[in-house]
Amino acid sequence: MGCIQSISCKSKVFRESISVVEVKASIDPIPTSIDESSSVVLRYRTPHFRASAQVLVPPLPKKETWIVGWIQACSHMEFYNHYGDQGMSSWELPDLLDGKIQAISDSDGVNYPWYGNTTETCTIVGPTKKESKFNISMNDNFYPSVTWAVPVSDSNVAKLTSIHRDQSFTTWLVATNTATNEMVTLQTIKWRMRLGIEVNPSRPLGQRAKLQEPSAQEQPQVLSKNEPIPPSALVKPNANDAQVLMWRPKDGPPLVVIPPKHR
């Protein structure tokens, strides 16, 4: 007995016929730029991670809606700002740090689970008679501010001596049926951003910070075999809402400087 005409069979054919014609992933081959124009904070801007895919979608036989797009999650984060012998501030993701979750959503915080909803997704509404081809793209980089002075101090004297950052991400290209929530993983990309900045706080503003290795980032890996998406990568909170800024002094207990937005 065949099921050629059945609805479920047609859905299966559709699901198995979505194809990625081309996928590209790169990190711009430029160094991180450092901005010392503010007397309050040091700013830096990393190169961009960029991903794009050309996707071929077969005709949709029935009235249903599919979204194809990028989902991203952070699986590792070290973000330390050292203030000499006084201690360090640290942006932390507590559940990730404690091993309660494998990864945390890096959604825009509005369009869960998607990274964004402009170039990052495409919606196909059935029924359609022809196949459709479209491009989906996304980019990501870091552009934070780090205080020159110790964040828990009333003093505004520059004490910052170094910044260390090392973050890993997994980015999936996914097709989802909006009615059934069925999810098909089409592509998996892994990438990492590392950063080291040495700071001499006694030097004049504009001459304090120096970029350490690496000056260029490792290029992303497009995996030949897809990895499963952890449930925590699909739901609230995202990394921006879950992160906590801690002050970890050389002596004494740690302090919460900025609590998480999501509790």
PDB file of C-alpha atoms in Angstrom:
ATOM      1  CA  MET A   1       0.000   0.000   0.000  1.00  0.00           C
ATOM      2  CA  GLY A   2       1.424   3.353  -1.005  1.00  0.00           C
ATOM      3  CA  CYS A   3       0.526   6.734   0.455  1.00  0.00           C
ATOM      4  CA  ILE A   4       1.361   8.878  -2.542  1.00  0.00           C
ATOM      5  CA  GLN A   5      -1.833  10.938  -2.304  1.00  0.00           C
ATOM      6  CA  SER A   6      -1.989  11.285   1.465  1.00  0.00           C
ATOM      7  CA  ILE A   7      -1.470  14.683   3.084  1.00  0.00           C
ATOM      8  CA  SER A   8       1.159  13.363   5.491  1.00  0.00           C
ATOM      9  CA  CYS A   9       3.086  11.825   2.645  1.00  0.00           C
ATOM     10  CA  LYS A  10       3.031  15.085   0.721  1.00  0.00           C
ATOM     11  CA  SER A  11       4.331  16.891   3.807  1.00  0.00           C
ATOM     12  CA  LYS A  12       7.126  14.353   4.072  1.00  0.00           C
ATOM     13  CA  VAL A  13       8.031  14.830   0.409  1.00  0.00           C
ATOM     14  CA  PHE A  14       8.067  18.597   0.955  1.00  0.00           C
ATOM     15  CA  ARG A  15      10.196  18.269   4.086  1.00  0.00           C
ATOM     16  CA  GLU A  16      12.745  16.053   2.360  1.00  0.00           C
ATOM     17  CA  SER A  17      12.825  18.223  -0.753  1.00  0.00           C
ATOM     18  CA  ILE A  18      13.875  21.493   0.881  1.00  0.00           C
ATOM     19  CA  SER A  19      17.467  21.930  -0.198  1.00  0.00           C
ATOM     20  CA  VAL A  20      20.331  24.306   0.485  1.00  0.00           C
ATOM     21  CA  VAL A  21      21.820  25.270  -2.872  1.00  0.00           C
ATOM     22  CA  GLU A  22      24.687  27.227  -1.338  1.00  0.00           C
ATOM     23  CA  VAL A  23      25.826  28.238   2.130  1.00  0.00           C
ATOM     24  CA  LYS A  24      28.573  30.703   3.039  1.00  0.00           C
ATOM     25  CA  ALA A  25      29.999  31.564   6.442  1.00  0.00           C
ATOM     26  CA  SER A  26      32.902  33.870   7.239  1.00  0.00           C
ATOM     27  CA  ILE A  27      34.324  36.337   9.734  1.00  0.00           C
ATOM     28  CA  ASP A  28      35.599  39.567   8.200  1.00  0.00           C
ATOM     29  CA  PRO A  29      39.422  39.316   7.960  1.00  0.00           C
ATOM     30  CA  ILE A  30      40.033  42.553   9.845  1.00  0.00           C
ATOM     31  CA  PRO A  31      41.237  43.202  13.407  1.00  0.00           C
ATOM     32  CA  THR A  32      39.047  44.408  16.258  1.00  0.00           C
ATOM     33  CA  SER A  33      39.001  48.220  16.419  1.00  0.00           C
ATOM     34  CA  ILE A  34      39.431  50.065  19.722  1.00  0.00           C
ATOM     35  CA  ASP A  35      37.781  53.400  20.568  1.00  0.00           C
ATOM     36  CA  GLU A  36      39.209  55.519  23.410  1.00  0.00           C
ATOM     37  CA  SER A  37      37.189  58.662  22.666  1.00  0.00           C
ATOM     38  CA  SER A  38      35.298  58.438  25.986  1.00  0.00           C
ATOM     39  CA  SER A  39      36.862  59.252  29.357  1.00  0.00           C
ATOM     40  CA  VAL A  40      34.344  56.894  31.025  1.00  0.00           C
ATOM     41  CA  VAL A  41      34.468  53.730  28.895  1.00  0.00           C
ATOM     42  CA  LEU A  42      36.671  51.888  26.446  1.00  0.00           C
ATOM     43  CA  ARG A  43      34.726  50.641  23.419  1.00  0.00           C
ATOM     44  CA  TYR A  44      35.764  47.993  20.935  1.00  0.00           C
ATOM     45  CA  ARG A  45      34.170  46.640  17.784  1.00  0.00           C
ATOM     46  CA  THR A  46      34.945  43.126  16.573  1.00  0.00           C
ATOM     47  CA  PRO A  47      34.787  42.004  12.941  1.00  0.00           C
ATOM     48  CA  HIS A  48      31.436  40.619  11.778  1.00  0.00           C
ATOM     49  CA  PHE A  49      30.484  36.966  11.504  1.00  0.00           C
ATOM     50  CA  ARG A  50      28.384  36.575   8.360  1.00  0.00           C
ATOM     51  CA  ALA A  51      26.260  33.660   7.165  1.00  0.00           C
ATOM     52  CA  SER A  52      24.136  33.379   4.045  1.00  0.00           C
ATOM     53  CA  ALA A  53      22.296  30.555   2.348  1.00  0.00           C
ATOM     54  CA  GLN A  54      20.413  30.065  -0.873  1.00  0.00           C
ATOM     55  CA  VAL A  55      17.466  27.771  -0.218  1.00  0.00           C
ATOM     56  CA  LEU A  56      15.305  25.942  -2.755  1.00  0.00           C
ATOM     57  CA  VAL A  57      11.776  25.160  -1.563  1.00  0.00           C
ATOM     58  CA  PRO A  58       9.495  22.812  -3.556  1.00  0.00           C
ATOM     59  CA  PRO A  59       5.803  23.621  -4.219  1.00  0.00           C
ATOM     60  CA  LEU A  60       3.606  23.486  -1.120  1.00  0.00           C
ATOM     61  CA  PRO A  61       0.676  21.145  -1.838  1.00  0.00           C
ATOM     62  CA  LYS A  62      -1.675  22.463   0.838  1.00  0.00           C
ATOM     63  CA  LYS A  63      -2.577  25.473   2.959  1.00  0.00           C
ATOM     64  CA  GLU A  64       0.317  25.615   5.391  1.00  0.00           C
ATOM     65  CA  THR A  65       3.068  28.034   6.343  1.00  0.00           C
ATOM     66  CA  TRP A  66       6.774  27.332   6.695  1.00  0.00           C
ATOM     67  CA  ILE A  67       9.459  29.688   7.991  1.00  0.00           C
ATOM     68  CA  VAL A  68      13.067  29.150   6.953  1.00  0.00           C
ATOM     69  CA  GLY A  69      15.683  31.058   8.912  1.00  0.00           C
ATOM     70  CA  TRP A  70      18.698  31.277  11.179  1.00  0.00           C
ATOM     71  CA  ILE A  71      18.719  30.245  14.861  1.00  0.00           C
ATOM     72  CA  GLN A  72      21.819  30.964  16.946  1.00  0.00           C
ATOM     73  CA  ALA A  73      22.928  29.935  20.422  1.00  0.00           C
ATOM     74  CA  CYS A  74      25.951  30.683  22.595  1.00  0.00           C
ATOM     75  CA  SER A  75      27.609  27.563  24.021  1.00  0.00           C
ATOM     76  CA  HIS A  76      30.600  29.141  25.803  1.00  0.00           C
ATOM     77  CA  MET A  77      31.391  32.593  27.175  1.00  0.00           C
ATOM     78  CA  GLU A  78      34.456  34.056  28.882  1.00  0.00           C
ATOM     79  CA  PHE A  79      34.238  37.846  29.193  1.00  0.00           C
ATOM     80  CA  TYR A  80      36.675  39.176  31.789  1.00  0.00           C
ATOM     81  CA  ASN A  81      37.754  42.772  32.404  1.00  0.00           C
ATOM     82  CA  HIS A  82      40.788  42.897  34.714  1.00  0.00           C
ATOM     83  CA  TYR A  83      41.550  45.836  37.005  1.00  0.00           C
ATOM     84  CA  GLY A  84      45.112  45.116  38.145  1.00  0.00           C
ATOM     85  CA  ASP A  85      45.409  43.791  41.700  1.00  0.00           C
ATOM     86  CA  GLN A  86      41.879  44.936  42.600  1.00  0.00           C
ATOM     87  CA  GLY A  87      39.999  42.158  40.795  1.00  0.00           C
ATOM     88  CA  MET A  88      37.922  41.718  37.666  1.00  0.00           C
ATOM     89  CA  SER A  89      34.431  42.262  36.329  1.00  0.00           C
ATOM     90  CA  SER A  90      32.898  39.351  34.478  1.00  0.00           C
ATOM     91  CA  TRP A  91      29.841  39.030  32.243  1.00  0.00           C
ATOM     92  CA  GLU A  92      28.402  35.600  33.020  1.00  0.00           C
ATOM     93  CA  LEU A  93      25.562  33.320  31.919  1.00  0.00           C
ATOM     94  CA  PRO A  94      24.827  31.458  35.192  1.00  0.00           C
ATOM     95  CA  ASP A  95      22.888  28.469  33.789  1.00  0.00           C
ATOM     96  CA  LEU A  96      25.507  27.925  31.089  1.00  0.00           C
ATOM     97  CA  LEU A  97      28.338  28.318  33.594  1.00  0.00           C
ATOM     98  CA  ASP A  98      26.722  25.834  35.995  1.00  0.00           C
ATOM     99  CA  GLY A  99      26.170  23.276  33.234  1.00  0.00           C
ATOM    100  CA  LYS A 100      22.364  23.398  33.581  1.00  0.00           C
ATOM    101  CA  ILE A 101      22.031  24.042  29.840  1.00  0.00           C
ATOM    102  CA  GLN A 102      24.211  23.227  26.807  1.00  0.00           C
ATOM    103  CA  ALA A 103      23.610  26.533  25.069  1.00  0.00           C
ATOM    104  CA  ILE A 104      21.530  29.693  25.428  1.00  0.00           C
ATOM    105  CA  SER A 105      19.403  31.391  22.775  1.00  0.00           C
ATOM    106  CA  ASP A 106      21.002  34.311  20.950  1.00  0.00           C
ATOM    107  CA  SER A 107      17.674  35.421  19.494  1.00  0.00           C
ATOM    108  CA  ASP A 108      16.933  39.120  19.062  1.00  0.00           C
ATOM    109  CA  GLY A 109      14.692  38.762  22.124  1.00  0.00           C
ATOM    110  CA  VAL A 110      11.472  39.386  20.173  1.00  0.00           C
ATOM    111  CA  ASN A 111      11.181  36.789  17.422  1.00  0.00           C
ATOM    112  CA  TYR A 112      12.014  33.599  19.329  1.00  0.00           C
ATOM    113  CA  PRO A 113      13.603  31.334  18.298  1.00  0.00           C
ATOM    114  CA  TRP A 114      14.887  33.278  15.276  1.00  0.00           C
ATOM    115  CA  TYR A 115      18.040  35.395  15.295  1.00  0.00           C
ATOM    116  CA  GLY A 116      16.027  38.161  13.613  1.00  0.00           C
ATOM    117  CA  ASN A 117      13.111  38.635  11.242  1.00  0.00           C
ATOM    118  CA  THR A 118      14.340  40.791   8.342  1.00  0.00           C
ATOM    119  CA  THR A 119      17.022  39.150   6.175  1.00  0.00           C
ATOM    120  CA  GLU A 120      17.309  36.301   8.719  1.00  0.00           C
ATOM    121  CA  THR A 121      14.019  34.544   7.848  1.00  0.00           C
ATOM    122  CA  CYS A 122      11.742  33.879   4.910  1.00  0.00           C
ATOM    123  CA  THR A 123       8.079  32.805   5.126  1.00  0.00           C
ATOM    124  CA  ILE A 124       6.464  30.520   2.533  1.00  0.00           C
ATOM    125  CA  VAL A 125       2.649  30.367   2.550  1.00  0.00           C
ATOM    126  CA  GLY A 126       0.965  27.457   0.732  1.00  0.00           C
ATOM    127  CA  PRO A 127      -0.481  26.260  -1.430  1.00  0.00           C
ATOM    128  CA  THR A 128       2.130  27.163  -4.054  1.00  0.00           C
ATOM    129  CA  LYS A 129       2.440  25.770  -7.563  1.00  0.00           C
ATOM    130  CA  LYS A 130       6.080  26.564  -8.265  1.00  0.00           C
ATOM    131  CA  GLU A 131       9.304  25.987  -6.406  1.00  0.00           C
ATOM    132  CA  SER A 132      10.863  29.084  -4.874  1.00  0.00           C
ATOM    133  CA  LYS A 133      14.468  30.070  -4.338  1.00  0.00           C
ATOM    134  CA  PHE A 134      15.567  32.727  -1.867  1.00  0.00           C
ATOM    135  CA  ASN A 135      18.531  34.002   0.130  1.00  0.00           C
ATOM    136  CA  ILE A 136      18.638  34.188   3.916  1.00  0.00           C
ATOM    137  CA  SER A 137      21.455  36.063   5.639  1.00  0.00           C
ATOM    138  CA  MET A 138      22.567  37.203   9.082  1.00  0.00           C
ATOM    139  CA  ASN A 139      25.538  38.883  10.741  1.00  0.00           C
ATOM    140  CA  ASP A 140      26.793  39.305  14.284  1.00  0.00           C
ATOM    141  CA  ASN A 141      29.565  41.144  16.098  1.00  0.00           C
ATOM    142  CA  PHE A 142      30.423  42.618  19.518  1.00  0.00           C
ATOM    143  CA  TYR A 143      30.437  46.346  20.292  1.00  0.00           C
ATOM    144  CA  PRO A 144      30.525  46.702  24.089  1.00  0.00           C
ATOM    145  CA  SER A 145      31.620  49.409  26.512  1.00  0.00           C
ATOM    146  CA  VAL A 146      33.966  48.625  29.415  1.00  0.00           C
ATOM    147  CA  THR A 147      34.458  51.138  32.235  1.00  0.00           C
ATOM    148  CA  TRP A 148      37.990  52.483  32.716  1.00  0.00           C
ATOM    149  CA  ALA A 149      37.333  52.631  36.476  1.00  0.00           C
ATOM    150  CA  VAL A 150      36.411  49.740  38.783  1.00  0.00           C
ATOM    151  CA  PRO A 151      32.621  49.313  38.264  1.00  0.00           C
ATOM    152  CA  VAL A 152      31.804  49.146  41.995  1.00  0.00           C
ATOM    153  CA  SER A 153      33.957  52.134  42.925  1.00  0.00           C
ATOM    154  CA  ASP A 154      32.918  55.760  43.403  1.00  0.00           C
ATOM    155  CA  SER A 155      36.255  56.762  41.917  1.00  0.00           C
ATOM    156  CA  ASN A 156      36.549  57.524  38.212  1.00  0.00           C
ATOM    157  CA  VAL A 157      40.312  56.846  38.123  1.00  0.00           C
ATOM    158  CA  ALA A 158      41.247  54.465  35.281  1.00  0.00           C
ATOM    159  CA  LYS A 159      42.286  51.056  36.640  1.00  0.00           C
ATOM    160  CA  LEU A 160      41.463  48.765  33.677  1.00  0.00           C
ATOM    161  CA  THR A 161      44.502  46.646  32.744  1.00  0.00           C
ATOM    162  CA  SER A 162      43.211  44.015  30.297  1.00  0.00           C
ATOM    163  CA  ILE A 163      40.174  42.526  28.552  1.00  0.00           C
ATOM    164  CA  HIS A 164      39.781  38.842  27.695  1.00  0.00           C
ATOM    165  CA  ARG A 165      36.879  37.507  25.663  1.00  0.00           C
ATOM    166  CA  ASP A 166      36.272  34.061  24.168  1.00  0.00           C
ATOM    167  CA  GLN A 167      32.800  33.058  22.942  1.00  0.00           C
ATOM    168  CA  SER A 168      31.558  30.102  20.918  1.00  0.00           C
ATOM    169  CA  PHE A 169      28.334  29.905  18.924  1.00  0.00           C
ATOM    170  CA  THR A 170      26.357  27.401  16.907  1.00  0.00           C
ATOM    171  CA  THR A 171      24.182  28.742  14.107  1.00  0.00           C
ATOM    172  CA  TRP A 172      21.527  26.577  12.475  1.00  0.00           C
ATOM    173  CA  LEU A 173      19.579  27.062   9.265  1.00  0.00           C
ATOM    174  CA  VAL A 174      16.128  25.682  10.040  1.00  0.00           C
ATOM    175  CA  ALA A 175      12.728  25.195   8.375  1.00  0.00           C
ATOM    176  CA  THR A 176       9.688  25.183  10.690  1.00  0.00           C
ATOM    177  CA  ASN A 177       6.027  24.435  10.060  1.00  0.00           C
ATOM    178  CA  THR A 178       4.130  27.146  11.951  1.00  0.00           C
ATOM    179  CA  ALA A 179       1.058  24.970  12.599  1.00  0.00           C
ATOM    180  CA  THR A 180       2.723  21.746  13.746  1.00  0.00           C
ATOM    181  CA  ASN A 181       6.051  23.239  15.006  1.00  0.00           C
ATOM    182  CA  GLU A 182       7.816  20.526  13.022  1.00  0.00           C
ATOM    183  CA  MET A 183      11.444  21.577  12.617  1.00  0.00           C
ATOM    184  CA  VAL A 184      13.914  20.503   9.925  1.00  0.00           C
ATOM    185  CA  THR A 185      17.595  21.374  10.419  1.00  0.00           C
ATOM    186  CA  LEU A 186      19.162  22.195   7.053  1.00  0.00           C
ATOM    187  CA  GLN A 187      22.651  23.372   8.018  1.00  0.00           C
ATOM    188  CA  THR A 188      24.878  23.776  11.088  1.00  0.00           C
ATOM    189  CA  ILE A 189      27.701  26.324  11.466  1.00  0.00           C
ATOM    190  CA  LYS A 190      30.132  26.690  14.359  1.00  0.00           C
ATOM    191  CA  TRP A 191      32.135  29.825  15.021  1.00  0.00           C
ATOM    192  CA  ARG A 192      34.184  31.474  17.721  1.00  0.00           C
ATOM    193  CA  MET A 193      35.260  35.023  18.541  1.00  0.00           C
ATOM    194  CA  ARG A 194      38.380  35.592  20.642  1.00  0.00           C
ATOM    195  CA  LEU A 195      39.796  38.856  21.865  1.00  0.00           C
ATOM    196  CA  GLY A 196      42.589  40.160  24.054  1.00  0.00           C
ATOM    197  CA  ILE A 197      43.280  43.827  24.844  1.00  0.00           C
ATOM    198  CA  GLU A 198      46.127  45.035  27.065  1.00  0.00           C
ATOM    199  CA  VAL A 199      45.596  48.379  28.778  1.00  0.00           C
ATOM    200  CA  ASN A 200      48.029  50.750  30.492  1.00  0.00           C
ATOM    201  CA  PRO A 201      45.696  52.944  32.591  1.00  0.00           C
ATOM    202  CA  SER A 202      48.458  55.397  33.497  1.00  0.00           C
ATOM    203  CA  ARG A 203      48.911  56.499  29.884  1.00  0.00           C
ATOM    204  CA  PRO A 204      46.949  59.418  28.378  1.00  0.00           C
ATOM    205  CA  LEU A 205      43.488  58.740  26.967  1.00  0.00           C
ATOM    206  CA  GLY A 206      43.862  57.617  23.352  1.00  0.00           C
ATOM    207  CA  GLN A 207      47.151  55.795  24.036  1.00  0.00           C
ATOM    208  CA  ARG A 208      46.124  53.218  26.654  1.00  0.00           C
ATOM    209  CA  ALA A 209      44.843  50.134  24.856  1.00  0.00           C
ATOM    210  CA  LYS A 210      46.610  47.701  22.549  1.00  0.00           C
ATOM    211  CA  LEU A 211      45.066  44.730  20.726  1.00  0.00           C
ATOM    212  CA  GLN A 212      46.690  41.401  21.511  1.00  0.00           C
ATOM    213  CA  GLU A 213      46.491  38.173  19.489  1.00  0.00           C
ATOM    214  CA  PRO A 214      44.534  37.034  17.627  1.00  0.00           C
ATOM    215  CA  SER A 215      44.451  39.965  15.222  1.00  0.00           C
ATOM    216  CA  ALA A 216      42.406  37.793  12.809  1.00  0.00           C
ATOM    217  CA  GLN A 217      39.718  35.305  13.840  1.00  0.00           C
ATOM    218  CA  GLU A 218      39.427  31.609  12.975  1.00  0.00           C
ATOM    219  CA  GLN A 219      37.013  31.147  10.103  1.00  0.00           C
ATOM    220  CA  PRO A 220      33.676  29.423  10.848  1.00  0.00           C
ATOM    221  CA  GLN A 221      33.088  25.729  10.207  1.00  0.00           C
ATOM    222  CA  VAL A 222      30.159  24.620   8.061  1.00  0.00           C
ATOM    223  CA  LEU A 223      29.535  21.109   9.392  1.00  0.00           C
ATOM    224  CA  SER A 224      29.014  18.180   7.013  1.00  0.00           C
ATOM    225  CA  LYS A 225      26.658  16.582   9.544  1.00  0.00           C
ATOM    226  CA  ASN A 226      24.001  18.610  11.349  1.00  0.00           C
ATOM    227  CA  GLU A 227      23.985  18.871  15.121  1.00  0.00           C
ATOM    228  CA  PRO A 228      20.724  18.745  17.101  1.00  0.00           C
ATOM    229  CA  ILE A 229      19.389  22.011  18.535  1.00  0.00           C
ATOM    230  CA  PRO A 230      19.236  21.994  22.366  1.00  0.00           C
ATOM    231  CA  PRO A 231      15.782  22.979  23.727  1.00  0.00           C
ATOM    232  CA  SER A 232      17.324  25.951  25.592  1.00  0.00           C
ATOM    233  CA  ALA A 233      18.374  27.476  22.248  1.00  0.00           C
ATOM    234  CA  LEU A 234      14.725  27.833  21.195  1.00  0.00           C
ATOM    235  CA  VAL A 235      13.177  29.599  24.202  1.00  0.00           C
ATOM    236  CA  LYS A 236      13.508  32.580  26.542  1.00  0.00           C
ATOM    237  CA  PRO A 237      15.673  33.935  27.982  1.00  0.00           C
ATOM    238  CA  ASN A 238      18.195  34.947  25.363  1.00  0.00           C
ATOM    239  CA  ALA A 239      21.829  35.622  26.261  1.00  0.00           C
ATOM    240  CA  ASN A 240      21.370  39.405  26.537  1.00  0.00           C
ATOM    241  CA  ASP A 241      18.541  39.037  29.057  1.00  0.00           C
ATOM    242  CA  ALA A 242      20.189  36.253  31.075  1.00  0.00           C
ATOM    243  CA  GLN A 243      23.690  37.698  31.462  1.00  0.00           C
ATOM    244  CA  VAL A 244      24.909  39.069  34.790  1.00  0.00           C
ATOM    245  CA  LEU A 245      27.794  41.457  35.410  1.00  0.00           C
ATOM    246  CA  MET A 246      29.761  40.301  38.457  1.00  0.00           C
ATOM    247  CA  TRP A 247      32.562  42.033  40.333  1.00  0.00           C
ATOM    248  CA  ARG A 248      35.074  39.471  41.553  1.00  0.00           C
ATOM    249  CA  PRO A 249      37.596  41.190  43.860  1.00  0.00           C
ATOM    250  CA  LYS A 250      40.999  39.746  44.669  1.00  0.00           C
ATOM    251  CA  ASP A 251      39.853  39.704  48.300  1.00  0.00           C
ATOM    252  CA  GLY A 252      36.290  39.366  49.541  1.00  0.00           C
ATOM    253  CA  PRO A 253      33.036  37.963  48.173  1.00  0.00           C
ATOM    254  CA  PRO A 254      31.804  38.584  44.612  1.00  0.00           C
ATOM    255  CA  LEU A 255      29.155  41.261  44.014  1.00  0.00           C
ATOM    256  CA  VAL A 256      26.366  41.497  41.430  1.00  0.00           C
ATOM    257  CA  VAL A 257      26.861  44.774  39.540  1.00  0.00           C
ATOM    258  CA  ILE A 258      24.109  44.340  36.931  1.00  0.00           C
ATOM    259  CA  PRO A 259      21.496  41.623  37.557  1.00  0.00           C
ATOM    260  CA  PRO A 260      19.853  39.686  34.708  1.00  0.00           C
ATOM    261  CA  LYS A 261      16.929  41.371  32.915  1.00  0.00           C
ATOM    262  CA  HIS A 262      15.116  38.022  32.888  1.00  0.00           C
ATOM    263  CA  ARG A 263      14.442  36.383  36.241  1.00  0.00           C
TER     264      ARG A 263
END
